[in-house]
Amino acid sequence: MLRFTDEHEWLRLDGDTATIGITAHAAEQLGDLVFVELPKVGAKLTKGEAAAVVESVKAASDVYAPLSGTVTEVNEAAVSDPASIGGDPQGAGWLYRLKLDDPADMDALMDEAAYADFAK
Amino acid sequence: MSPLAAGASPPAAAKPETPSLARTPLHALHLRNGARMVPFAGYEMPVQYSAGLMAEHRHTRASAGLFDVSHMGQIVLTPRSGEADDAARALEALIPVDLLGLPEGRQRYGLLTDPSGGILDDLMVARLPGRLVVVVNAANKAADLAHLRKHLPEGIAAELVPGGLIALQGPKAADVLGRFADIATMRFMDVREVAILGAPCLVSRSGYTGEDGFEIAMPEDRAEEIAEALLADASVLPVGLGARDSLRLEAGLPLHGSDIDPGTSPVEAGLAWAISSARRQGGARTGGFLGSERILSELARGPARRRVGLRPEGRAPVRAGAPLFAEESGGAPVGRVTSGGFGPSLGAPVAMGFVPTALAAPGTRVFAELRGARLAAIVATLPFVPAGFKRG
């Protein structure tokens, strides 16, 4: 299940764990990324709190936790080569994985068509 | 996501198309080149084109970039006497530069100071037959014009003139412009009136990137045609305000409103080099400009703080507003970052800021606060990237 937030993040659910990243639209708006800071594995995140930072040459942006849960894995390749995120933001450019407190929370988020309309 | 810090350049998320914004003569050209437009100093300006900031920055350092700087203010000072010397003498009361000694066909960098020795604006003054041409920052042009009109004597007319202004910057700029005008023999800071495609233009060999290059003033109604002709050369890419900011940051050049302002003096700002010896203690025309008491005193005794370059350790950019500390923990802030981001040519974060003079020596380790943590940054000499000016 692929879902999107109005903060331009995507989540792909696999079991009770969501892989999270920034959308292609967000990556295009940000331009070339030069720095990424990801949460620590094991961190407990509450929906809406700042979970990660992505920075382009000219600006830093917060990436908020789209749902509550526990961080199980982070994408070290994205940290060591932030520019690579822009090449495949909704695939290899994922940021972190979150074991959701309640996977049913996914249902409240936008599906692909709704997000495409939102990001227009 | 939300922007945390946009530094000195326009915010990425800003929405264009505010109807009250002015447009430059190159507006349509920007849109044709895939520009993302943002509000800047009352204008709708390109922050980047389809190539993107990083590519535009690198292309300027490797080849040539074309920048629309038509939003900047071009002020012409015309003395009733017809003698440029009269305008130069009068302007010396507002700028601590030897303008009487400025030869025709040359320009100098200068600072418009206020009575307390702060910097109202930084600018270029060029001398041409019977007049001076002053190029000032976009955000300050109305205030600068009012300041000039208030302080200059009645016999010196100051007018903000319309016109397109294009910067062509980079190691291939001279080759490209040389196909349109006789500029090959110009040196850094020369100014020359030339015809480009038959249009009367004023060219200076200068810029805001640290590279060799030119700024070209032209009639508004010919700007698009001339810009298109320059862009038709495969060496030239259009470059937006985003890369303009990262290029000038790497070049160690201050941005008025961020690094320098009425709260900073020229000596604190590391711009003492722009104060001519003729206007200093022991010079032919010592002082006689607004704020001279403080500025001459700081030249003699040294300022309490200094603008310095900063190379943050690690990869996290440190941006404008970050407080600076002398120690890794504890203590009160001793200074502040005024510009900062990522230097594409260096592949590393770079910043500028003010620190107490005791911490201003290159190699000094200071600490910038970032998201609640303190990151070490090393005081570095400016520019970060060697200048490519054609001085010879």
Coordinates of C-alpha atoms in Angstrom, one line a residue:
Chain A
M1 CA 0.0 0.0 0.0
L2 CA 1.4 3.4 -1.1
R3 CA 0.2 6.5 0.7
F4 CA 1.1 10.2 0.6
T5 CA 1.0 13.1 3.1
D6 CA 0.3 16.8 2.5
E7 CA 3.8 17.4 3.7
H8 CA 5.1 15.7 0.5
E9 CA 6.2 12.4 2.0
W10 CA 5.4 8.9 0.8
L11 CA 4.9 5.7 2.8
R12 CA 4.9 2.1 1.5
L13 CA 3.5 -0.4 3.9
D14 CA 5.0 -3.9 4.2
G15 CA 3.5 -5.8 7.1
D16 CA 3.4 -3.3 9.9
T17 CA 6.5 -1.4 8.8
A18 CA 6.4 1.6 6.4
T19 CA 9.2 2.8 4.2
I20 CA 9.2 6.6 4.1
G21 CA 10.7 9.1 1.8
I22 CA 10.1 12.4 0.0
T23 CA 7.9 12.5 -3.0
A24 CA 9.2 13.1 -6.6
H25 CA 7.4 16.4 -6.5
A26 CA 9.2 17.5 -3.3
A27 CA 12.6 16.3 -4.7
E28 CA 12.0 18.3 -7.8
Q29 CA 11.1 21.4 -5.8
L30 CA 14.1 21.1 -3.5
G31 CA 16.6 20.6 -6.3
D32 CA 20.0 18.9 -5.7
L33 CA 20.3 17.6 -2.1
V34 CA 23.6 18.1 -0.4
F35 CA 22.9 16.9 3.2
V36 CA 20.5 14.5 4.9
E37 CA 20.1 13.9 8.6
L38 CA 18.0 10.8 9.5
P39 CA 16.5 9.7 12.8
K40 CA 18.3 7.1 15.0
V41 CA 17.3 3.4 14.7
G42 CA 15.2 2.7 17.7
A43 CA 13.9 6.2 18.0
K44 CA 10.2 6.6 18.9
L45 CA 8.5 9.1 16.6
T46 CA 5.2 10.8 17.2
K47 CA 3.2 11.8 14.2
G48 CA 4.0 15.4 13.1
E49 CA 7.4 15.7 14.9
A50 CA 10.5 16.6 12.9
A51 CA 12.1 13.2 12.0
A52 CA 14.7 14.1 9.4
V53 CA 16.3 17.0 7.6
V54 CA 17.0 17.3 3.9
E55 CA 19.1 20.2 2.7
S56 CA 19.7 21.6 -0.8
V57 CA 22.4 24.2 -1.6
K58 CA 20.0 27.0 -0.6
A59 CA 17.7 25.7 2.0
A60 CA 17.1 23.2 4.8
S61 CA 13.7 21.4 5.2
D62 CA 12.3 19.3 8.0
V63 CA 10.8 16.0 7.1
Y64 CA 8.0 15.2 9.6
A65 CA 7.0 11.8 10.9
P66 CA 3.9 11.1 8.9
L67 CA 2.6 8.6 11.5
S68 CA 3.7 7.4 15.0
G69 CA 6.0 4.5 15.4
T70 CA 9.6 3.2 16.0
V71 CA 12.5 3.6 13.5
T72 CA 13.8 0.2 12.4
E73 CA 16.2 1.1 9.7
V74 CA 17.7 4.2 7.9
N75 CA 19.1 4.5 4.4
E76 CA 22.8 5.0 5.0
A77 CA 23.4 5.2 1.2
A78 CA 21.2 8.3 1.1
V79 CA 23.2 9.9 4.0
S80 CA 26.6 9.2 2.3
D81 CA 25.3 10.4 -1.2
P82 CA 22.4 12.9 -0.6
A83 CA 22.4 13.8 -4.3
S84 CA 21.3 10.2 -5.2
I85 CA 17.9 10.8 -3.5
G86 CA 16.8 13.1 -6.3
G87 CA 17.5 10.4 -8.9
D88 CA 14.9 8.0 -7.4
P89 CA 13.2 9.7 -4.5
Q90 CA 10.3 7.1 -4.4
G91 CA 12.6 4.1 -4.7
A92 CA 16.3 3.8 -3.9
G93 CA 16.1 7.3 -2.3
W94 CA 14.0 6.2 0.6
L95 CA 14.9 7.7 4.0
Y96 CA 13.9 5.5 6.9
R97 CA 11.6 2.6 7.9
L98 CA 9.1 3.0 10.7
K99 CA 7.3 0.2 12.6
L100 CA 3.9 1.8 12.9
D101 CA 2.1 1.9 16.2
D102 CA -1.1 1.3 14.3
P103 CA -0.9 0.4 10.6
A104 CA -4.6 1.3 10.2
D105 CA -3.5 4.9 10.4
M106 CA -2.3 4.5 6.8
D107 CA -6.0 4.6 5.7
A108 CA -6.3 8.3 6.6
L109 CA -3.5 9.3 4.2
M110 CA -3.9 10.2 0.5
D111 CA -3.6 7.6 -2.3
E112 CA -1.5 8.2 -5.4
A113 CA -4.3 9.8 -7.3
A114 CA -5.4 12.1 -4.5
Y115 CA -1.8 13.2 -3.9
A116 CA -1.2 13.9 -7.6
D117 CA -4.2 16.2 -7.5
F118 CA -3.0 17.8 -4.3
A119 CA 0.5 18.5 -5.6
K120 CA -0.7 20.1 -8.8
Chain B
M1 CA 8.2 19.1 4.9
S2 CA 8.8 22.7 5.6
P3 CA 11.7 25.0 5.0
L4 CA 13.8 25.5 8.1
A5 CA 16.3 28.0 6.9
A6 CA 16.6 29.6 3.5
G7 CA 19.8 31.6 4.1
A8 CA 20.3 34.7 2.1
S9 CA 18.7 33.5 -1.0
P10 CA 15.0 33.5 -1.7
P11 CA 13.0 30.7 -0.1
A12 CA 12.3 27.7 -2.3
A13 CA 8.7 27.5 -1.4
A14 CA 7.8 31.1 -2.2
K15 CA 4.9 31.4 -4.6
P16 CA 5.5 33.6 -7.7
E17 CA 2.9 35.5 -9.7
T18 CA 2.1 38.1 -7.0
P19 CA 0.6 40.8 -9.2
S20 CA 2.4 43.7 -7.4
L21 CA 5.8 42.4 -8.4
A22 CA 7.8 44.2 -11.0
R23 CA 9.2 42.3 -14.0
T24 CA 12.5 42.8 -15.8
P25 CA 12.8 43.0 -19.6
L26 CA 13.9 39.4 -19.6
H27 CA 10.8 38.0 -17.9
A28 CA 9.5 36.1 -21.0
L29 CA 13.0 34.7 -21.6
H30 CA 13.2 33.3 -18.1
L31 CA 9.9 31.5 -18.5
R32 CA 11.0 30.1 -21.9
N33 CA 14.1 28.7 -20.2
G34 CA 12.1 26.8 -17.5
A35 CA 12.8 29.3 -14.7
R36 CA 11.3 28.9 -11.3
M37 CA 10.3 32.5 -10.4
V38 CA 10.3 33.9 -6.9
P39 CA 9.8 37.3 -5.4
F40 CA 13.0 39.1 -4.7
A41 CA 13.4 42.8 -3.8
G42 CA 10.0 43.6 -5.3
Y43 CA 10.7 41.8 -8.6
E44 CA 9.7 38.4 -9.9
M45 CA 13.1 36.8 -10.5
P46 CA 14.4 33.4 -11.6
V47 CA 15.8 31.5 -8.7
Q48 CA 16.9 28.7 -11.0
Y49 CA 16.3 27.4 -14.5
S50 CA 15.7 23.8 -15.8
A51 CA 19.4 22.9 -15.4
G52 CA 19.2 23.4 -11.6
L53 CA 21.3 25.4 -9.1
M54 CA 24.2 23.0 -8.9
A55 CA 24.6 22.7 -12.6
E56 CA 24.3 26.4 -13.1
H57 CA 26.9 27.1 -10.4
R58 CA 29.4 24.7 -11.8
H59 CA 28.8 25.8 -15.4
T60 CA 29.6 29.4 -14.4
R61 CA 32.9 28.3 -12.9
A62 CA 33.8 26.1 -15.9
S63 CA 32.4 28.1 -18.8
A64 CA 30.0 31.1 -18.7
G65 CA 26.7 31.9 -17.0
L66 CA 24.2 34.6 -17.9
F67 CA 22.5 36.4 -15.0
D68 CA 19.6 38.9 -15.2
V69 CA 20.5 41.6 -12.8
S70 CA 18.1 44.2 -14.3
H71 CA 16.5 44.5 -10.9
M72 CA 19.6 46.4 -9.6
G73 CA 19.6 50.1 -9.5
Q74 CA 21.5 52.1 -12.1
I75 CA 21.9 55.7 -10.9
V76 CA 23.4 58.3 -13.1
L77 CA 25.0 61.4 -11.4
T78 CA 25.2 64.3 -13.8
P79 CA 26.8 67.6 -12.7
R80 CA 25.3 70.7 -14.2
S81 CA 28.9 71.9 -14.9
G82 CA 29.4 68.9 -17.3
E83 CA 32.6 68.0 -15.3
A84 CA 32.6 64.5 -13.9
D85 CA 35.1 65.8 -11.3
D86 CA 32.3 67.8 -9.7
A87 CA 30.2 64.7 -9.2
A88 CA 33.2 62.8 -8.0
R89 CA 34.0 65.5 -5.4
A90 CA 30.4 65.6 -4.2
L91 CA 30.1 61.8 -4.0
E92 CA 33.3 61.6 -1.9
A93 CA 31.2 63.1 1.0
L94 CA 29.1 59.9 1.0
I95 CA 31.6 57.2 0.0
P96 CA 35.1 56.7 1.5
V97 CA 36.7 56.1 -1.9
D98 CA 39.2 58.2 -4.0
L99 CA 36.7 59.2 -6.7
L100 CA 38.6 62.3 -7.9
G101 CA 41.4 59.9 -8.7
L102 CA 39.2 57.5 -10.6
P103 CA 40.2 57.7 -14.2
E104 CA 37.6 57.9 -17.0
G105 CA 36.7 54.4 -18.1
R106 CA 37.3 52.8 -14.7
Q107 CA 35.1 51.8 -11.8
R108 CA 35.6 51.2 -8.1
Y109 CA 33.8 49.3 -5.4
G110 CA 32.5 51.6 -2.7
L111 CA 30.3 51.7 0.4
L112 CA 27.6 54.2 1.1
T113 CA 28.1 55.0 4.8
D114 CA 25.8 56.5 7.3
P115 CA 26.7 59.1 10.1
S116 CA 27.4 56.3 12.6
G117 CA 29.8 54.5 10.2
G118 CA 27.3 51.8 9.2
I119 CA 26.9 50.5 5.6
L120 CA 23.8 51.8 3.9
D121 CA 24.7 49.9 0.7
D122 CA 27.7 48.6 -1.3
L123 CA 28.0 49.7 -4.9
M124 CA 30.1 50.2 -8.0
V125 CA 31.0 53.8 -9.2
A126 CA 32.1 54.2 -12.8
R127 CA 33.4 57.4 -14.3
L128 CA 32.3 58.3 -17.9
P129 CA 32.7 61.5 -19.8
G130 CA 30.6 64.2 -17.9
R131 CA 29.0 61.7 -15.5
L132 CA 29.3 59.0 -12.9
V133 CA 27.2 55.8 -13.1
V134 CA 26.5 54.1 -9.8
V135 CA 25.1 50.5 -9.6
V136 CA 23.4 49.7 -6.3
N137 CA 21.5 46.7 -4.8
A138 CA 18.0 46.2 -5.9
A139 CA 16.5 46.2 -2.4
N140 CA 18.2 49.6 -1.6
K141 CA 17.8 51.5 -4.8
A142 CA 14.9 53.8 -3.7
A143 CA 16.6 54.5 -0.4
D144 CA 20.0 55.1 -2.0
L145 CA 18.5 57.5 -4.5
A146 CA 16.8 59.5 -1.7
H147 CA 20.0 59.5 0.3
L148 CA 22.0 60.8 -2.7
R149 CA 19.4 63.5 -3.5
K150 CA 19.4 64.6 0.2
H151 CA 23.1 64.9 0.5
L152 CA 24.4 65.9 -2.9
P153 CA 24.6 69.6 -3.7
E154 CA 22.0 71.1 -6.0
G155 CA 24.2 71.1 -9.0
I156 CA 24.5 67.3 -9.2
A157 CA 21.4 65.6 -10.6
A158 CA 20.8 62.0 -9.5
E159 CA 18.5 59.8 -11.6
L160 CA 17.5 56.2 -11.5
V161 CA 17.7 55.2 -15.1
P162 CA 15.7 52.3 -16.6
G163 CA 17.5 49.6 -18.6
G164 CA 18.4 46.0 -18.9
L165 CA 21.4 44.8 -16.9
I166 CA 23.0 41.4 -17.7
A167 CA 26.0 39.8 -16.0
L168 CA 28.0 37.4 -18.1
Q169 CA 30.4 35.5 -15.8
G170 CA 32.9 32.8 -16.1
P171 CA 36.2 31.9 -17.8
K172 CA 34.5 31.8 -21.3
A173 CA 32.7 35.1 -20.8
A174 CA 35.3 37.2 -22.6
D175 CA 35.4 34.8 -25.6
V176 CA 31.6 35.0 -25.9
L177 CA 31.2 38.8 -25.4
G178 CA 34.2 39.4 -27.7
R179 CA 32.2 38.1 -30.6
F180 CA 29.8 41.0 -30.2
A181 CA 31.9 43.9 -29.0
D182 CA 35.5 45.0 -28.7
I183 CA 36.2 44.1 -25.0
A184 CA 39.3 41.9 -25.3
T185 CA 41.6 44.7 -24.0
M186 CA 39.5 45.6 -21.0
R187 CA 41.0 44.8 -17.6
F188 CA 39.2 44.0 -14.4
M189 CA 37.1 47.1 -13.4
D190 CA 37.4 48.8 -16.8
V191 CA 34.2 50.3 -18.1
R192 CA 33.5 50.9 -21.8
E193 CA 30.7 52.2 -24.0
V194 CA 30.2 49.8 -26.9
A195 CA 27.6 48.8 -29.4
I196 CA 26.2 45.3 -29.1
L197 CA 24.0 44.3 -32.1
G198 CA 23.8 48.0 -32.8
A199 CA 22.5 48.9 -29.3
P200 CA 24.4 51.3 -27.2
C201 CA 25.6 49.4 -24.1
L202 CA 27.8 50.1 -21.1
V203 CA 30.1 47.2 -20.2
S204 CA 32.2 46.8 -17.1
R205 CA 34.6 43.9 -16.5
S206 CA 33.3 43.0 -13.1
G207 CA 30.8 40.8 -11.4
Y208 CA 29.6 39.0 -8.2
T209 CA 30.9 35.5 -8.7
G210 CA 34.7 35.7 -8.3
E211 CA 35.1 34.8 -11.9
D212 CA 36.2 36.9 -14.8
G213 CA 33.2 38.4 -16.4
F214 CA 31.2 41.4 -17.4
E215 CA 28.1 43.4 -16.5
I216 CA 26.3 44.9 -19.5
A217 CA 23.8 47.7 -19.2
M218 CA 21.6 48.1 -22.3
P219 CA 18.4 49.7 -23.5
E220 CA 15.3 47.9 -22.0
D221 CA 13.8 47.2 -25.4
R222 CA 17.0 45.5 -26.7
A223 CA 17.7 43.4 -23.6
E224 CA 15.9 40.2 -24.6
E225 CA 17.5 40.2 -28.1
I226 CA 21.0 40.6 -26.7
A227 CA 20.4 38.0 -24.0
E228 CA 19.2 35.5 -26.6
A229 CA 22.2 36.2 -28.7
L230 CA 24.6 35.5 -25.8
L231 CA 22.6 32.4 -24.8
A232 CA 22.8 31.1 -28.4
D233 CA 26.5 30.4 -27.7
A234 CA 26.8 26.8 -26.4
S235 CA 29.2 28.0 -23.7
V236 CA 26.5 30.1 -22.0
L237 CA 23.8 28.8 -19.6
P238 CA 21.2 31.1 -17.9
V239 CA 21.9 31.2 -14.1
G240 CA 19.4 32.1 -11.4
L241 CA 19.6 33.9 -8.1
G242 CA 20.2 30.6 -6.3
A243 CA 23.6 30.0 -7.9
R244 CA 24.3 33.7 -7.8
D245 CA 24.2 33.4 -4.1
S246 CA 26.3 30.2 -3.8
L247 CA 28.9 31.7 -6.3
R248 CA 29.2 34.9 -4.3
L249 CA 29.4 33.0 -1.1
E250 CA 32.3 30.9 -2.3
A251 CA 33.9 34.1 -3.7
G252 CA 33.7 35.6 -0.1
L253 CA 31.7 38.5 -1.3
P254 CA 29.3 40.0 1.2
L255 CA 25.6 40.4 0.5
H256 CA 24.0 43.7 1.7
G257 CA 21.1 43.0 4.0
S258 CA 22.7 39.7 5.2
D259 CA 26.4 40.1 5.8
I260 CA 26.6 43.9 5.9
D261 CA 24.0 46.5 6.8
P262 CA 23.8 49.8 8.7
G263 CA 24.7 47.8 11.9
T264 CA 28.1 46.8 10.5
S265 CA 31.0 49.1 9.7
P266 CA 33.3 48.7 6.7
V267 CA 36.3 47.8 8.9
E268 CA 34.3 45.2 10.8
A269 CA 33.1 43.8 7.5
G270 CA 36.6 43.2 6.3
L271 CA 36.1 45.8 3.6
A272 CA 38.8 48.2 4.7
W273 CA 40.5 47.5 1.3
A274 CA 37.7 49.5 -0.3
I275 CA 38.6 52.6 1.7
S276 CA 41.1 54.5 -0.5
S277 CA 44.4 55.6 1.0
A278 CA 43.5 59.2 -0.1
R279 CA 40.6 59.2 2.3
R280 CA 42.5 57.7 5.3
Q281 CA 44.6 59.3 8.0
G282 CA 47.5 61.0 6.3
G283 CA 45.8 60.9 2.9
A284 CA 45.3 63.8 0.5
R285 CA 41.6 64.1 1.5
T286 CA 41.4 62.4 4.9
G287 CA 37.8 61.7 6.1
G288 CA 35.1 64.1 5.0
F289 CA 32.6 61.2 4.5
L290 CA 29.6 60.2 6.7
G291 CA 30.7 58.1 9.7
S292 CA 34.4 59.0 9.1
E293 CA 35.1 59.4 12.8
R294 CA 34.3 55.8 13.7
I295 CA 35.7 54.3 10.5
L296 CA 39.1 56.1 10.7
S297 CA 39.3 55.2 14.4
E298 CA 38.6 51.5 13.6
L299 CA 41.2 51.6 10.8
A300 CA 43.8 52.9 13.3
R301 CA 42.9 50.7 16.3
G302 CA 41.2 47.7 14.8
P303 CA 37.6 46.7 15.1
A304 CA 36.1 44.7 18.0
R305 CA 34.7 42.1 15.7
R306 CA 35.4 40.9 12.1
R307 CA 33.5 39.3 9.3
V308 CA 35.3 35.9 8.6
G309 CA 34.9 32.9 6.4
L310 CA 33.9 29.7 8.1
R311 CA 34.4 26.1 7.0
P312 CA 32.1 23.9 9.1
E313 CA 33.6 20.5 9.9
G314 CA 31.5 17.6 8.6
R315 CA 28.9 18.0 5.9
A316 CA 26.0 19.8 7.5
P317 CA 25.5 23.3 6.1
V318 CA 25.4 26.1 8.7
R319 CA 23.1 28.8 7.6
A320 CA 22.4 32.5 8.3
G321 CA 21.3 33.2 11.9
A322 CA 23.2 30.4 13.6
P323 CA 24.8 31.6 16.8
L324 CA 28.5 31.2 17.1
F325 CA 30.3 30.2 20.3
A326 CA 33.9 30.2 21.4
E327 CA 33.5 26.8 23.2
E328 CA 32.0 23.5 22.5
S329 CA 29.7 23.8 25.4
G330 CA 28.5 26.6 27.7
G331 CA 29.1 30.3 27.5
A332 CA 27.1 33.0 25.7
P333 CA 27.1 33.5 21.9
V334 CA 30.1 35.5 20.6
G335 CA 28.9 36.0 17.1
R336 CA 26.5 34.9 14.4
V337 CA 26.6 33.4 10.9
T338 CA 25.4 35.9 8.4
S339 CA 25.5 33.7 5.2
G340 CA 25.9 30.0 4.8
G341 CA 25.1 27.0 2.7
F342 CA 26.8 24.5 0.6
G343 CA 29.6 25.4 -1.8
P344 CA 29.1 23.4 -5.0
S345 CA 32.6 24.0 -6.2
L346 CA 34.1 23.0 -2.9
G347 CA 31.7 20.1 -2.3
A348 CA 31.5 21.2 1.3
P349 CA 29.5 23.6 3.5
V350 CA 30.8 27.2 3.7
A351 CA 29.7 30.2 5.7
M352 CA 30.5 33.7 6.7
G353 CA 29.9 35.5 10.0
F354 CA 31.0 37.9 12.6
V355 CA 33.3 36.9 15.5
P356 CA 35.3 38.9 18.0
T357 CA 38.7 40.0 16.7
A358 CA 40.4 37.6 19.1
L359 CA 38.8 34.7 17.3
A360 CA 39.2 36.0 13.8
A361 CA 42.6 34.5 12.9
P362 CA 42.4 31.8 10.2
G363 CA 42.5 28.4 11.7
T364 CA 40.6 29.4 14.9
R365 CA 38.0 26.8 15.8
V366 CA 34.6 28.2 16.7
F367 CA 31.3 26.4 17.2
A368 CA 28.0 27.0 15.4
E369 CA 24.7 26.0 17.0
L370 CA 22.7 23.8 14.7
R371 CA 19.4 22.1 15.7
G372 CA 20.5 22.2 19.3
A373 CA 24.0 20.8 18.8
R374 CA 27.3 22.7 18.4
L375 CA 29.3 22.0 15.3
A376 CA 32.9 23.0 14.9
A377 CA 33.8 25.5 12.2
I378 CA 37.2 26.7 11.2
V379 CA 37.9 30.4 10.5
A380 CA 39.1 30.5 6.9
T381 CA 40.5 33.2 4.7
L382 CA 38.3 34.6 2.0
P383 CA 37.7 33.9 -0.8
F384 CA 37.0 30.2 -0.5
V385 CA 37.5 29.8 -4.2
P386 CA 40.4 31.7 -5.9
A387 CA 39.3 34.6 -8.0
G388 CA 39.6 34.5 -11.8
F389 CA 39.7 38.2 -12.4
K390 CA 41.7 39.5 -15.4
R391 CA 43.8 42.1 -13.7
G392 CA 46.8 42.2 -16.1

